Structure formats: C-alpha cells, structure tokens
CSV table of C-alpha atoms in Angstrom, one decimal:
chain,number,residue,atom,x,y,z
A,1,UNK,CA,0.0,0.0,0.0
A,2,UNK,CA,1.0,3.4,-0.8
A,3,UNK,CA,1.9,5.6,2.0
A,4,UNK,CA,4.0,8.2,4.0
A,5,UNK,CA,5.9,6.5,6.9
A,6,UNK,CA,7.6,8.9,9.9
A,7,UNK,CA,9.6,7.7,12.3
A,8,UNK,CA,9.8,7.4,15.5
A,9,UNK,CA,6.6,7.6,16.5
A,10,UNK,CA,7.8,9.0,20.1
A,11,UNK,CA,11.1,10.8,20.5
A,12,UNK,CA,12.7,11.9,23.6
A,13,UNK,CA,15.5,14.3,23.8
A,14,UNK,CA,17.5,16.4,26.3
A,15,UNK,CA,18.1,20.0,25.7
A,16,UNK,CA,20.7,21.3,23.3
A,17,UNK,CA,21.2,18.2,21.0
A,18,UNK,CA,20.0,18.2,17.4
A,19,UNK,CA,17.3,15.5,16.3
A,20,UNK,CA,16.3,14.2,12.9
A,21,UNK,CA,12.8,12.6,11.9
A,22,UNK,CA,11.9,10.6,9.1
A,23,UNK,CA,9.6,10.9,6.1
A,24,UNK,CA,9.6,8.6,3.5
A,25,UNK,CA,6.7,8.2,1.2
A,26,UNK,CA,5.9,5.4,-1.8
A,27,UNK,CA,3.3,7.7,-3.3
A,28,UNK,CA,5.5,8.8,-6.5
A,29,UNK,CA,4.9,12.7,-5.2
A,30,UNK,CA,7.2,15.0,-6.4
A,31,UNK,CA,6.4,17.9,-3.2
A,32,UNK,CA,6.8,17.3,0.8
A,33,UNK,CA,6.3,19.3,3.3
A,34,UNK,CA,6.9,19.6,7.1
A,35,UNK,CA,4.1,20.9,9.8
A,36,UNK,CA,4.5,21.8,13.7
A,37,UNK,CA,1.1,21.1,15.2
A,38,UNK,CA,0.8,22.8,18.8
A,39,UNK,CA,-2.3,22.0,21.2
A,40,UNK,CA,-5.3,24.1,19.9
A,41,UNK,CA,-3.6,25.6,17.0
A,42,UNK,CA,-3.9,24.9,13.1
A,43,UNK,CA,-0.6,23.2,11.6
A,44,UNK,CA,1.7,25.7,10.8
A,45,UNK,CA,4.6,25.6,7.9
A,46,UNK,CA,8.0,24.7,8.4
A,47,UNK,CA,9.9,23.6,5.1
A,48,UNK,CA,8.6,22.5,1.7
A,49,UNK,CA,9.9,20.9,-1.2
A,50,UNK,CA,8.7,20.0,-4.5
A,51,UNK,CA,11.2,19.0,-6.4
A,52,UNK,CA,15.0,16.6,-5.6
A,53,UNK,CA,17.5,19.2,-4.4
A,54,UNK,CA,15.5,22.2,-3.9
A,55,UNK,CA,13.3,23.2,-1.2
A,56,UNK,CA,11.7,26.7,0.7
A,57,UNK,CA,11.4,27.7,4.2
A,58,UNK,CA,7.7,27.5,5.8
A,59,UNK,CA,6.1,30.3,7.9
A,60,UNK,CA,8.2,29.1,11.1
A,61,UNK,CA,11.5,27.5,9.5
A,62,UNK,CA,14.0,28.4,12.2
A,63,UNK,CA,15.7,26.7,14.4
A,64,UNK,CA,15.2,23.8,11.7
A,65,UNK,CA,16.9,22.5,8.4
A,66,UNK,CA,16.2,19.8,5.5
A,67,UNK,CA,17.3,18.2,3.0
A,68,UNK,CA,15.7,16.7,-0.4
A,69,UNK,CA,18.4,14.2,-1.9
A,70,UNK,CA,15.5,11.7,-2.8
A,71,UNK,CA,12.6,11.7,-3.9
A,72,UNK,CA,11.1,9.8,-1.5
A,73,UNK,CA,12.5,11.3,1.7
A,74,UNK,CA,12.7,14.1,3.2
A,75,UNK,CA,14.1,14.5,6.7
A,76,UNK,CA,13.8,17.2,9.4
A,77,UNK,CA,16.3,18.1,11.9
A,78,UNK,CA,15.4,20.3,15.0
A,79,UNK,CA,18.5,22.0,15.9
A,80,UNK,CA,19.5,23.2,19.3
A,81,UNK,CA,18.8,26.8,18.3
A,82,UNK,CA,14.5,26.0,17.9
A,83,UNK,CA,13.9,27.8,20.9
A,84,UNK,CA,10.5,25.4,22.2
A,85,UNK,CA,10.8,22.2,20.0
A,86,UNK,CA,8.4,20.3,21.5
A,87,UNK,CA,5.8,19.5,19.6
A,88,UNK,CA,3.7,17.0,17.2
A,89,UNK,CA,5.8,17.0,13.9
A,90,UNK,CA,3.4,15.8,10.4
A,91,UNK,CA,4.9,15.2,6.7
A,92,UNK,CA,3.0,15.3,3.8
A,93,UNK,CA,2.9,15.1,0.5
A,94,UNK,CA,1.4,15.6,-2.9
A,95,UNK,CA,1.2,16.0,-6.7
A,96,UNK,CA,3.4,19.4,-7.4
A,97,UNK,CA,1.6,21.7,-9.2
A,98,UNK,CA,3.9,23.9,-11.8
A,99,UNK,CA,1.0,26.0,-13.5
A,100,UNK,CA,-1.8,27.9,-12.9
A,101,UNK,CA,-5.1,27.0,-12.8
A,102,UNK,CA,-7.5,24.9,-10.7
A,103,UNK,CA,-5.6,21.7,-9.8
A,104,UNK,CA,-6.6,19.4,-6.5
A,105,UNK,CA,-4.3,18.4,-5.1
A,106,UNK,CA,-4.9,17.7,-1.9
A,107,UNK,CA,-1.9,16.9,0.9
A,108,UNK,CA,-1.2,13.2,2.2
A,109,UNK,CA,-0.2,12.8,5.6
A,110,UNK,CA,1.8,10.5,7.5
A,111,UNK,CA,0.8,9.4,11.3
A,112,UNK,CA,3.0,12.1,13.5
A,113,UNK,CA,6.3,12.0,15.3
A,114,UNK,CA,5.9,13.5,18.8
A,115,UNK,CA,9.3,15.2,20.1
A,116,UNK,CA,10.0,15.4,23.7
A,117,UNK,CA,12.9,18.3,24.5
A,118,UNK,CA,13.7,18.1,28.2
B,1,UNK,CA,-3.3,38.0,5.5
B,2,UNK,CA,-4.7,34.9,5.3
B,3,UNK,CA,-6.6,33.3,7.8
B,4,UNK,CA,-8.7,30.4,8.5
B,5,UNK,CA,-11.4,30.3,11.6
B,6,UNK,CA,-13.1,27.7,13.4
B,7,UNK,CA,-15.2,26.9,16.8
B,8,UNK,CA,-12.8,25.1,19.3
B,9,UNK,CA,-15.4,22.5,19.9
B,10,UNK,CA,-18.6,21.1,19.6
B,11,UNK,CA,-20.5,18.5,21.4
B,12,UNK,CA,-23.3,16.1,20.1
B,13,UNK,CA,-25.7,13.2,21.0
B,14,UNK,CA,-24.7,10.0,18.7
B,15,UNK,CA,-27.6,9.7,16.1
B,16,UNK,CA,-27.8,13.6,15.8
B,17,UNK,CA,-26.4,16.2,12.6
B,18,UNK,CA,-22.9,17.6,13.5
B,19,UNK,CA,-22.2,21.1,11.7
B,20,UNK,CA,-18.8,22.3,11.7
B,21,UNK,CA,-18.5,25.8,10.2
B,22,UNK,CA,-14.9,27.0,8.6
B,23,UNK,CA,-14.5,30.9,7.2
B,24,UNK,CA,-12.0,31.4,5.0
B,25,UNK,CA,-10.3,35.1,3.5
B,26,UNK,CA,-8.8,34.2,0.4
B,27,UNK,CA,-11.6,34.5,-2.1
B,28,UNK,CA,-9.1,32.8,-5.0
B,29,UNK,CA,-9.1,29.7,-3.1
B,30,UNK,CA,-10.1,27.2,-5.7
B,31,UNK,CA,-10.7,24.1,-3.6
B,32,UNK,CA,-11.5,23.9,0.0
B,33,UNK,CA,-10.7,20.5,2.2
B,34,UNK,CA,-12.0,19.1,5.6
B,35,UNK,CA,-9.7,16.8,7.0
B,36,UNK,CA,-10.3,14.5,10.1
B,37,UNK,CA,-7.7,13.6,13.0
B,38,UNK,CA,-7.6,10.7,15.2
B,39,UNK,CA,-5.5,11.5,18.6
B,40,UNK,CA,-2.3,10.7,18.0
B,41,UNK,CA,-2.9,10.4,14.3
B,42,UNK,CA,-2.0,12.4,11.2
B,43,UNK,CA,-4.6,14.3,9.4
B,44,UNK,CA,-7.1,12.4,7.0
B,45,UNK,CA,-8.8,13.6,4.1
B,46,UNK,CA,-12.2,13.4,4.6
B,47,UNK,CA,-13.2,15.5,1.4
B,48,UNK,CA,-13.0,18.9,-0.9
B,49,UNK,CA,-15.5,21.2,-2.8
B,50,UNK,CA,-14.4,22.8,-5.9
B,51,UNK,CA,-15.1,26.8,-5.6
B,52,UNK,CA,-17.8,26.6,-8.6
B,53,UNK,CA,-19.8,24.2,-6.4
B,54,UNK,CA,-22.4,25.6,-3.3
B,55,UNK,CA,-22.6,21.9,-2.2
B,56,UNK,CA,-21.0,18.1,-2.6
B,57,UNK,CA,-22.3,15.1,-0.6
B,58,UNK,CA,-20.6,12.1,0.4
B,59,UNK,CA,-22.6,9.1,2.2
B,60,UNK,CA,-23.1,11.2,5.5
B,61,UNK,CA,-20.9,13.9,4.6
B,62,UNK,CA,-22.5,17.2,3.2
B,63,UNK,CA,-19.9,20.1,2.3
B,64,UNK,CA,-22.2,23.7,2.0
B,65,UNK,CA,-20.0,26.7,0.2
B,66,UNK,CA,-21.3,30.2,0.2
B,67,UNK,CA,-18.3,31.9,-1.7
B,68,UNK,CA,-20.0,35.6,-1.3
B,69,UNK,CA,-19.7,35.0,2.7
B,70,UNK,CA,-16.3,33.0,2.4
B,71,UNK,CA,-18.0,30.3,4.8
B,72,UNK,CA,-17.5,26.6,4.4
B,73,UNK,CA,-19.3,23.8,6.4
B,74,UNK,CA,-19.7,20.5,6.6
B,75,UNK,CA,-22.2,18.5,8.1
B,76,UNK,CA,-22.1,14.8,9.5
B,77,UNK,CA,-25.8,13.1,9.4
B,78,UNK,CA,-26.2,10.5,12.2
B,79,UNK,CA,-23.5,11.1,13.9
B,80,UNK,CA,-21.3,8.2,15.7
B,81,UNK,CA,-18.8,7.8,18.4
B,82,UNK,CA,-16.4,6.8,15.6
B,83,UNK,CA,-16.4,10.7,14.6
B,84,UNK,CA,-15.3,11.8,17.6
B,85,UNK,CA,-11.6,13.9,16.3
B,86,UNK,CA,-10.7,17.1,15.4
B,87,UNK,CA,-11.3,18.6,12.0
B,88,UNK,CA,-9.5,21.0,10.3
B,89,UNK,CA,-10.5,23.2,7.2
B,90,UNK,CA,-8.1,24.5,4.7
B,91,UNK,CA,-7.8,26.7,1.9
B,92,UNK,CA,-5.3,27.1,-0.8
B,93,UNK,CA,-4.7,31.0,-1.4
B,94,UNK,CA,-3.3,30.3,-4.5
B,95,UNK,CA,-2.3,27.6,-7.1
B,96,UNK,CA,1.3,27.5,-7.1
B,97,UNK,CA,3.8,26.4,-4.3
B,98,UNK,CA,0.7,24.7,-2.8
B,99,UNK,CA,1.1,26.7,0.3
B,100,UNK,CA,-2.4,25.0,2.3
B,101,UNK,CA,-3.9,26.9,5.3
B,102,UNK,CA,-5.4,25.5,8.2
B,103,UNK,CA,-7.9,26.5,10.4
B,104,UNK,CA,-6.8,25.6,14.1
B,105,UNK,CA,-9.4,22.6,13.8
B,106,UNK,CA,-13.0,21.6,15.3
B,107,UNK,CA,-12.9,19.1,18.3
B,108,UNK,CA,-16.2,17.4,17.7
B,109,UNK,CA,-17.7,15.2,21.1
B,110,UNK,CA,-20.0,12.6,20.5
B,111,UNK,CA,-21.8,11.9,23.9
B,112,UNK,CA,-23.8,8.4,23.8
C-alpha cells in the first residue's frame, strides 16, 4: 500500500542536542512538506519541497533544516537553536503543481512524530 | 493575511447532525478540504468542494459553500462515536507552491 511513513513515532531528547525525523513516502509525489502542530492551534509551515534538491522555508523555518536528496524522503532536523521544539511534527505530501489554474491536489499525511525536549 | 477560523469544539448526542462551520479570507481559493484527526494520528482527508460548487455530498458527509460570505461547512448526518476527532478546514490562497492553510481545527464530542 501506498503511504507516507515517519519515524519514530515518540522521541525523547534532552536540551541542546540536534534531532532528525523521518519521512519517506511510496506515493510517486514529487512535493513534501513539514508541519508543527501545537495543542489548539492549526498546523503551521516549516519547510517545503517540490522537487530533488531544492526546497523553501515555511512560515516558522527556524531553528530547523532539510534536505531533499531523494525523492522519497525528506528529513527534518530540529536544531539546538529551535527555541520550544516540542511538539507534534506531520509530513505530507502531494502532486506538485507547476502552472496555474485549478488543480486538486490535496496533501497526504503520515501518522505524526511527537518530540520530547527536556 | 490569510486566515482560516473555526469553533474550538462542539458537542453532540450520537444519532444527531454535526455542523462544523470554517471561514476562510482568500476569495481565490479554488478548492477547500475538511480533514479529520484521530488522537495521535496524522490528518485524514475526509473531502473537498471545488469553488464553482455551493454543495458536494458524500454518504453522511455534506460540504455547503457560500463563496459571497467565504463560509464553508460540513455536516455529518447521524453522527457516531467513531467521529469523535478534530477537524481542520483549509484553503489554498493560491495555485502554485501549494502553500495550504489550516484553520486551528473543530474538536467534535459525541456523547452516547
């Protein structure tokens, strides 16, 4: 079955240390993003990507980094500079859409990593 | 800017309608989603309504656009305990870079 898979599901780390979570997706989608999702607010933007070795920083990119050597994956590592990293971390993807128009092209999700920064 | 608002929560008996109202600011949003999550889940498509639509119905989902009042709702006939998540609306503001924006989501209750 065709799917987005992020790993851990739970992560636990002390203050000060970089982390990296995984997103790997089997869907053939060309763009992938990266969410924060806080209690009671909407998801908010970090880094996207819609094509191999290119990608743009989201609303709230700092204090994070990326990278886009595959198609498939597309890691995020919260870096001992993201001043409150705890939080429920999504991927997604979807069809890129180059041109203008009305395209759906709705986002795919995978189930969540939740970091822990103690 | 944009911006996408919700209720926090609503609460409902199982067997009634649940309405869950979204409005949006980007009148160039083409297609508008409702997505569903699960706790400790990621977020589900549950459906989308294509801007030159007022309505779209799915089994016991109905989506109602009013474009002139930039309001979006979608209601869940007969409502189970199996509903019981958070759902999120989202726009598109445009069509390139596929930038979504989400409304801080719905917690819907379903009390037996």
């Amino acid at each position: 079955d065709g799917g987005i898979t992020q790993s851990p599901k739970y992560l636990f780390r002390k203050e000060g240390q970089n982390v990296t979570l995984s997103c790997e997706q089997n869907l053939n989608h060309d763009a992938m993003y990266w969410y924060r999702q806080d209690p009671g607010q909407g998801l908010r933007l970090i880094y996207y990507s819609q094509i191999v070795n290119d990608f743009q920083k989201g609303d709230i990119a700092e204090g994070y980094s990326v990278s886009r050597e595959k198609k498939e994956s597309f890691p995020l590592t919260v870096t001992s500079a993201q001043k409150n990293p705890t939080a429920f971390y999504l991927c997604a993807s979807s069809i890129a859409v180059w041109t203008g128009g009305a395209h759906n092209s709705p986002l795919h999700f995978g189930n969540g990593t939740r970091l822990t920064v103690t | 800017g944009e911006d996408v608002e919700q209720s926090l929560f609503l609460s409902v008996r199982e067997g009634d309608s649940s309405v869950i109202n979204c409005t949006y600011t980007d009148s160039s949003s083409t297609y508008l989603y409702w997505y569903k999550q699960e706790p400790g889940a990621g977020l589900q498509l549950l459906t989308y309504i294509f801007s030159n639509m007022d309505m779209k119905q799915d089994q016991r989902l109905t989506v109602l656009l009013n474009k002139k009042d930039k309001h979006l709702s979608l209601r869940i006939a007969d409502t189970q305990t199996g509903d019981s998540a958070i759902y999120f609306c989202a726009e598109i503001p445009d069509n390139y870079g596929q930038n979504f924006v989400f409304g801080p989501g719905t917690r819907l209750s379903v009390l037996p």
